[in-house]
Amino acid sequence: MFRNHLKIALRFFLKNKLFTAINVFGLSIGITAFILLIQYISFEKSYDDFITDVDDLYRVTLTTNLGDNGFVTSATNHPTVGAAMVADFPEVDSYARLMDKPIPLGGTVHFSYTNPLGEEIKTSAKDDYIYFANNEIINLFDISLIQGDALTALTEPNSIILTKKIAQRFFGNEDPIGKLLEINDNFALQVSGVFEERPENTHLPMGMIISFNIFGQEGDFANSWVWPEFYNYVKLKPGMDPSTVNAKFPSFVKKYLGDIMNEHGFEARMALQPVKDIHLKSNLLKEISPNGSNGTLYFLLLVAGFIIAIAMINFINLSTAKSMERAKEVGLKKVVGANRTTLINQFLYESLIINFFAIIVSFVLINVLISSFNSLIGFEVLNFGMWAKWQVWLSLFGIFLVGGILAGLYPAFVLSGFEPIEVLRGKFHKTTKGNALQKGLVIAQFAISIALISGTYIVYNQFSFMQNQDLGFNSSQNLVLAAPTYKDSTTQHKIETFKRELIQNPQVNNAALSDEVPGSAIIQGNTIRQAHEQIEQGVNANFVTIDQDFIKTYAINLLAGRDFVKEDATTMYSRNGPIANGHRVLINRSAAKSLGFMNPEHAIDQKMIYKFGPIDRTAEIIGVVEDHHQQSLQKAYDPIVFMNFKGFGASYITVNLAGDNIRETSNQIESTFKEFFPDDIYNSFFIDDYFNRQYQADSKFGTICLIFSILAIFIAALGLFGLGSHMAMQKTKEISVRKVMGATVIQALSIIPKKLLSLVLISGLIALPIIYLITINWLDNYAFKIDLNIWMFLVPLLIVLFVAAISIISQSLKSALINPAEALRNE
Amino acid sequence: MLLQLNNIFKWVQQGGQRVFLLKDINLQVEEGEFISIMGPSGSGKSTLLNVIGMLDGFDEGEYNFFDEPVHQLKEKHRANLYKQYIGFVFQAYHLIDELTVYENLEMPLLYKKLKGSERKAMVADMLDRFNIVGKKDLFPSQLSGGQQQLVGVARALISKPKLILADEPTGNLNSQQGIEIMELFKELNEEGVTIIQVTHSEKNAQYGKRIINLLDGRKI
Ligand SMILES: Nc1ncnc2c1ncn2[C@@H]1O[C@H](COP(=O)(O)OP(=O)(O)OP(=O)(O)O)[C@@H](O)[C@H]1O
Ligand SMILES: [Mg+2]
């Protein structure tokens, strides 16, 4: 029996090549997309899974209401939290604390190693993931040391451990242990361990880890409760419930932070956050690396489901449609005694065979696509090793079985249900059986397509809106150099001279020093208030230190008052010391508003107080500038106070280039830099590139959405094409008769779109309200966003209508163009 | 003279060979004639009728319709000629299942851009004439074969054609129904309508005033 089924099935496929091709092709694209997306999703879900005790590992977060933004939770905490928790809470086994900013090193960081031949190997440490951490990090995060002692590798104040790759970069084939690495030509670290490369799926990628004891053991800020810039991880003892620890935090916070909170009038809370949740469910202030988003994953899961659903709907629709042509076969089989079960089995076999072909094709497709998919995602999400996992095979087999049976069941029942007498009388085509379901499925396909097009279109619009908006500063032709490393007080002087030298170049308009440039979050900030106000009235603001050329170089608009001049620079402070008189600042429009000034003019010559650590400082506002986008347009404008200190440690030198020969000018700048700072590494970028890198994650998401939406729509169109050819075949007779009655080709064809139009309209009514709500919700994540308009919803509807009409009419056209005699000959 | 076929050939290419469907057909038809075409199955009767009805082309020869050279006319012009003068009756009726009797009758008029009121009057006329007023809201599947063919003839006649082409109009009917259709044709012919019918039945052929016999695509 099976051989008979197989024979009939294969003959049927051979005879109906278009039908078979559309089904196999559509299903295999659907399966491929589904598997790829699922692999990506499980990659994102697997973050930090490789850590043995990840279920007992928590990060201690800090929530405070400093400033007027209410409670804000930060990923960083006081450096002392971990040790205090181990001392106070019996549930806590051990802790690790780390810091990722090279603050104790100052400015740009570079490492150098002088080998026995006297050659110096020097690299900037930009992408090397450097941290300061205590020795427990090795245990907590399962760092596997190839060389060195896991118990002591990070106990000496000057010890450093690094990955195999980085060790090779400096030391080649030499034994790294005991070698000296110099930081900023300033002080030396001794290599005490080499560890395996970390997996990519971790929120905490590691390259070099420097002993935390470099901060000093006792009494210093590293042991204080005033500098919450450290990441604290704790490991609970096995089986301990984090909620018991969370319940103890209020009294713990009171014990250690009570006095400070009273003094400064704020409140703090702490909580344990599972490390497992950090990648997808966290999105706190000062995250150590960019988070993924659960929402995005759910969205992609939805798309994956849609794609495979569309492919299956195609199959169901086409098979059911085809069933009309096979009614005769069924009728005859029944007449000679076939029962319903055998017939159902036959059609199920066919479905399974088609699905089997599809699986084979997608197996090939997946292997072909592995590397392009990885580069699309930006991680090695897939590799050929995936075929060694039984889960992958199981999911393929599952898709095969579920898909084959699900898609085959309905057509099998419709087909096997034909009554032989009806069939042989030729009346079967009047049955309305299956029509409602078929319509429903087509509507579902249209609705999904409309929603996907509309969603993708809106997402794309928002992204291009963000990238094309005026940023409030001059973003083209601004070259930014990383300032040289600070060695001593002469460095600042040298930088000034270097800057003057640059401006001599006729191709350079302007140059400015600053400790921040647009394109990332401002590190420094605290509360500000008008001079006559009390501390409780303080509002949050960010602090940026610039020189007198910064506003000009970035062409930021001055709204009131005046720009800095050289004489405004006051002497830099000692960390807690007093500040010179005549301390003057610029503020931006948002800061003026937060301070409560009615308009920019009112702020001029007013005094304001800003908090700097525990102390209050008074400054005079000499000018108000227009807001600029410091960060991506997802974020609102930052209130900013611009300060101007003599000899501040600038991190950046921004050069505004005049001419059109940018390459040559930047080469000249590079060689000047090397003349001035031969020991430093030249690092430069254009401010627009730097700014736009904030959109990388967004554009990746956009591209993934776009590609898979197009795939989904393509599969849907494929199905429509198949259905269209069937519909056209059914309509051939009607079209021909109408032609014989005198209809023109166009008139005869016009019967099809009318029916289509109503289907598409119903789909639109279903899809558009849903997609409207979803996109409105999504856009709420953005401070600056596009306005939705009716076309964003109508155009997708029209596109779907158009694609559907084309695929059906192109098929019907054949029947409209052939001689009616031909079409009616067989009737 | 209504139409004239001179040395018409029609063939199809099959396996590299020409298979002739029509061979050297010469035929003159005057207005008011009633012609029956006969011949064994596969002899080319339907093909000839389709060529006359301009539903199908031919490969060689000349075809003049009211002195218009059909073989040289553009598609559009030909369609107009056809629309103006010819009505077709099929063996398999070819009514549209989704339309009622009334709508089936109205359909050809829709393609002639007639006003709604005119169409209504003409359809009502036809319903009257064929005694199917009571059936006007039924769908084809609710009619007997004979009734369906009546509607088919009525549809062919509604645009007042000068020439009716009927391909075995009674092939699907019982003999009583067949006689009714033939009587109807006779009546129409007496009113001046030219009729060319294809038939297998000797009896039906006798309704025609002239009989043309085909064998293997050739007139004998
Ligand atoms: N487009 C075509 N391609 C190939 N062969 C064709 C085509 N049209 C008709 N024929 C063949 O031409 C021959 C004549 O066909 P036609 O339909 O005219 O016969 P007929 O005399 O009407 O027969 P019947 O009495 O069975 O209706 C047949 O053998 C038919 O198979
Ligand atoms: Mg015939």
PDB file of C-alpha atoms in Angstrom, chain A residues 312-445:
ATOM      1  CA  MET A 312       2.200  25.972   5.994  1.00  0.00           C
ATOM      2  CA  ILE A 313      -0.822  28.013   5.051  1.00  0.00           C
ATOM      3  CA  ASN A 314       0.496  27.985   1.512  1.00  0.00           C
ATOM      4  CA  PHE A 315       0.698  24.266   1.595  1.00  0.00           C
ATOM      5  CA  ILE A 316      -2.789  23.841   2.999  1.00  0.00           C
ATOM      6  CA  ASN A 317      -4.320  26.278   0.567  1.00  0.00           C
ATOM      7  CA  LEU A 318      -2.592  24.918  -2.464  1.00  0.00           C
ATOM      8  CA  SER A 319      -3.346  21.317  -1.598  1.00  0.00           C
ATOM      9  CA  THR A 320      -6.968  22.085  -0.936  1.00  0.00           C
ATOM     10  CA  ALA A 321      -7.199  24.027  -4.148  1.00  0.00           C
ATOM     11  CA  LYS A 322      -5.555  21.222  -6.051  1.00  0.00           C
ATOM     12  CA  SER A 323      -8.031  18.826  -4.549  1.00  0.00           C
ATOM     13  CA  MET A 324     -10.642  20.021  -7.023  1.00  0.00           C
ATOM     14  CA  GLU A 325      -8.540  18.615  -9.792  1.00  0.00           C
ATOM     15  CA  ARG A 326      -8.072  15.365  -7.980  1.00  0.00           C
ATOM     16  CA  ALA A 327     -11.707  14.824  -7.216  1.00  0.00           C
ATOM     17  CA  LYS A 328     -11.982  12.440 -10.117  1.00  0.00           C
ATOM     18  CA  GLU A 329      -9.139  10.292  -8.826  1.00  0.00           C
ATOM     19  CA  VAL A 330     -10.778  10.182  -5.425  1.00  0.00           C
ATOM     20  CA  GLY A 331     -14.216   9.452  -6.832  1.00  0.00           C
ATOM     21  CA  LEU A 332     -12.928   6.589  -8.928  1.00  0.00           C
ATOM     22  CA  LYS A 333     -10.944   5.131  -6.059  1.00  0.00           C
ATOM     23  CA  LYS A 334     -14.020   5.199  -3.908  1.00  0.00           C
ATOM     24  CA  VAL A 335     -16.068   3.546  -6.613  1.00  0.00           C
ATOM     25  CA  VAL A 336     -13.573   0.692  -6.737  1.00  0.00           C
ATOM     26  CA  GLY A 337     -13.767   0.369  -2.971  1.00  0.00           C
ATOM     27  CA  ALA A 338     -11.143   2.539  -1.293  1.00  0.00           C
ATOM     28  CA  ASN A 339     -12.267   3.623   2.146  1.00  0.00           C
ATOM     29  CA  ARG A 340     -11.765   6.996   3.688  1.00  0.00           C
ATOM     30  CA  THR A 341      -8.887   6.013   5.956  1.00  0.00           C
ATOM     31  CA  THR A 342      -6.721   4.772   3.114  1.00  0.00           C
ATOM     32  CA  LEU A 343      -7.400   7.980   1.233  1.00  0.00           C
ATOM     33  CA  ILE A 344      -6.542  10.144   4.225  1.00  0.00           C
ATOM     34  CA  ASN A 345      -3.368   8.162   4.668  1.00  0.00           C
ATOM     35  CA  GLN A 346      -2.453   8.698   1.056  1.00  0.00           C
ATOM     36  CA  PHE A 347      -2.748  12.455   1.297  1.00  0.00           C
ATOM     37  CA  LEU A 348      -0.926  12.533   4.620  1.00  0.00           C
ATOM     38  CA  TYR A 349       1.927  10.631   3.015  1.00  0.00           C
ATOM     39  CA  GLU A 350       2.054  13.205   0.276  1.00  0.00           C
ATOM     40  CA  SER A 351       2.220  15.986   2.811  1.00  0.00           C
ATOM     41  CA  LEU A 352       4.975  14.228   4.713  1.00  0.00           C
ATOM     42  CA  ILE A 353       6.936  13.616   1.524  1.00  0.00           C
ATOM     43  CA  ILE A 354       6.730  17.298   0.576  1.00  0.00           C
ATOM     44  CA  ASN A 355       7.828  18.266   4.075  1.00  0.00           C
ATOM     45  CA  PHE A 356      10.657  15.782   3.864  1.00  0.00           C
ATOM     46  CA  PHE A 357      11.903  17.366   0.646  1.00  0.00           C
ATOM     47  CA  ALA A 358      11.591  20.760   2.302  1.00  0.00           C
ATOM     48  CA  ILE A 359      13.651  19.642   5.291  1.00  0.00           C
ATOM     49  CA  ILE A 360      16.404  18.381   3.010  1.00  0.00           C
ATOM     50  CA  VAL A 361      16.474  21.642   1.084  1.00  0.00           C
ATOM     51  CA  SER A 362      16.578  23.688   4.271  1.00  0.00           C
ATOM     52  CA  PHE A 363      19.368  21.527   5.640  1.00  0.00           C
ATOM     53  CA  VAL A 364      21.391  22.549   2.610  1.00  0.00           C
ATOM     54  CA  LEU A 365      20.265  26.182   2.879  1.00  0.00           C
ATOM     55  CA  ILE A 366      21.212  26.446   6.543  1.00  0.00           C
ATOM     56  CA  ASN A 367      24.706  25.137   5.862  1.00  0.00           C
ATOM     57  CA  VAL A 368      25.124  27.565   2.998  1.00  0.00           C
ATOM     58  CA  LEU A 369      23.886  30.482   5.084  1.00  0.00           C
ATOM     59  CA  ILE A 370      25.790  29.887   8.312  1.00  0.00           C
ATOM     60  CA  SER A 371      28.552  32.405   7.762  1.00  0.00           C
ATOM     61  CA  SER A 372      26.419  35.180   6.307  1.00  0.00           C
ATOM     62  CA  PHE A 373      23.963  34.757   9.134  1.00  0.00           C
ATOM     63  CA  ASN A 374      26.770  35.038  11.686  1.00  0.00           C
ATOM     64  CA  SER A 375      28.077  38.203  10.128  1.00  0.00           C
ATOM     65  CA  LEU A 376      24.565  39.628  10.049  1.00  0.00           C
ATOM     66  CA  ILE A 377      24.183  39.022  13.770  1.00  0.00           C
ATOM     67  CA  GLY A 378      27.753  39.992  14.576  1.00  0.00           C
ATOM     68  CA  PHE A 379      28.442  36.925  16.710  1.00  0.00           C
ATOM     69  CA  GLU A 380      29.276  33.369  15.928  1.00  0.00           C
ATOM     70  CA  VAL A 381      25.770  32.231  16.644  1.00  0.00           C
ATOM     71  CA  LEU A 382      25.953  29.213  14.369  1.00  0.00           C
ATOM     72  CA  ASN A 383      28.646  26.788  13.383  1.00  0.00           C
ATOM     73  CA  PHE A 384      28.762  23.394  11.784  1.00  0.00           C
ATOM     74  CA  GLY A 385      29.034  21.981  15.265  1.00  0.00           C
ATOM     75  CA  MET A 386      25.312  22.588  15.623  1.00  0.00           C
ATOM     76  CA  TRP A 387      24.661  19.377  13.680  1.00  0.00           C
ATOM     77  CA  ALA A 388      26.261  17.439  16.500  1.00  0.00           C
ATOM     78  CA  LYS A 389      23.493  18.592  18.825  1.00  0.00           C
ATOM     79  CA  TRP A 390      20.562  16.229  19.076  1.00  0.00           C
ATOM     80  CA  GLN A 391      18.255  19.159  19.866  1.00  0.00           C
ATOM     81  CA  VAL A 392      18.724  20.512  16.374  1.00  0.00           C
ATOM     82  CA  TRP A 393      17.850  17.205  14.798  1.00  0.00           C
ATOM     83  CA  LEU A 394      14.927  16.810  17.122  1.00  0.00           C
ATOM     84  CA  SER A 395      13.555  20.217  16.181  1.00  0.00           C
ATOM     85  CA  LEU A 396      13.988  19.436  12.487  1.00  0.00           C
ATOM     86  CA  PHE A 397      12.222  16.136  12.971  1.00  0.00           C
ATOM     87  CA  GLY A 398       9.529  17.894  14.996  1.00  0.00           C
ATOM     88  CA  ILE A 399       8.939  20.444  12.268  1.00  0.00           C
ATOM     89  CA  PHE A 400       8.809  17.639   9.730  1.00  0.00           C
ATOM     90  CA  LEU A 401       6.269  15.622  11.667  1.00  0.00           C
ATOM     91  CA  VAL A 402       4.112  18.411  13.038  1.00  0.00           C
ATOM     92  CA  GLY A 403       4.276  20.382   9.806  1.00  0.00           C
ATOM     93  CA  GLY A 404       3.598  17.375   7.644  1.00  0.00           C
ATOM     94  CA  ILE A 405       0.631  16.198   9.661  1.00  0.00           C
ATOM     95  CA  LEU A 406      -0.792  19.615  10.447  1.00  0.00           C
ATOM     96  CA  ALA A 407      -0.555  20.809   6.887  1.00  0.00           C
ATOM     97  CA  GLY A 408      -1.672  17.510   5.430  1.00  0.00           C
ATOM     98  CA  LEU A 409      -4.628  16.814   7.661  1.00  0.00           C
ATOM     99  CA  TYR A 410      -7.054  19.362   6.342  1.00  0.00           C
ATOM    100  CA  PRO A 411      -6.534  18.760   2.636  1.00  0.00           C
ATOM    101  CA  ALA A 412      -6.646  15.038   3.363  1.00  0.00           C
ATOM    102  CA  PHE A 413     -10.066  15.358   4.946  1.00  0.00           C
ATOM    103  CA  VAL A 414     -11.448  17.588   2.215  1.00  0.00           C
ATOM    104  CA  LEU A 415     -10.133  15.336  -0.507  1.00  0.00           C
ATOM    105  CA  SER A 416     -11.236  12.106   1.010  1.00  0.00           C
ATOM    106  CA  GLY A 417     -14.658  13.538   1.703  1.00  0.00           C
ATOM    107  CA  PHE A 418     -15.748  13.867  -1.902  1.00  0.00           C
ATOM    108  CA  GLU A 419     -18.806  11.849  -2.774  1.00  0.00           C
ATOM    109  CA  PRO A 420     -18.179   9.750  -5.842  1.00  0.00           C
ATOM    110  CA  ILE A 421     -21.579  10.429  -7.355  1.00  0.00           C
ATOM    111  CA  GLU A 422     -21.168  14.165  -7.092  1.00  0.00           C
ATOM    112  CA  VAL A 423     -17.746  13.922  -8.609  1.00  0.00           C
ATOM    113  CA  LEU A 424     -18.821  11.795 -11.531  1.00  0.00           C
ATOM    114  CA  ARG A 425     -21.827  14.002 -12.151  1.00  0.00           C
ATOM    115  CA  GLY A 426     -19.381  16.862 -12.326  1.00  0.00           C
ATOM    116  CA  LYS A 427     -21.172  18.825  -9.677  1.00  0.00           C
ATOM    117  CA  PHE A 428     -18.543  18.657  -6.986  1.00  0.00           C
ATOM    118  CA  HIS A 429     -17.078  22.060  -7.750  1.00  0.00           C
ATOM    119  CA  LYS A 430     -20.127  23.650  -6.285  1.00  0.00           C
ATOM    120  CA  THR A 431     -19.335  22.436  -2.808  1.00  0.00           C
ATOM    121  CA  THR A 432     -18.522  25.312  -0.538  1.00  0.00           C
ATOM    122  CA  LYS A 433     -16.688  22.962   1.790  1.00  0.00           C
ATOM    123  CA  GLY A 434     -13.307  24.354   2.664  1.00  0.00           C
ATOM    124  CA  ASN A 435     -13.999  27.694   1.122  1.00  0.00           C
ATOM    125  CA  ALA A 436     -14.471  29.452   4.431  1.00  0.00           C
ATOM    126  CA  LEU A 437     -11.309  27.973   5.871  1.00  0.00           C
ATOM    127  CA  GLN A 438      -9.362  28.707   2.725  1.00  0.00           C
ATOM    128  CA  LYS A 439     -10.535  32.305   2.822  1.00  0.00           C
ATOM    129  CA  GLY A 440      -9.681  32.503   6.491  1.00  0.00           C
ATOM    130  CA  LEU A 441      -6.172  31.266   5.853  1.00  0.00           C
ATOM    131  CA  VAL A 442      -5.634  33.657   2.974  1.00  0.00           C
ATOM    132  CA  ILE A 443      -6.853  36.494   5.173  1.00  0.00           C
ATOM    133  CA  ALA A 444      -4.429  35.402   7.884  1.00  0.00           C
ATOM    134  CA  GLN A 445      -1.588  35.460   5.375  1.00  0.00           C
TER     135      GLN A 445
END
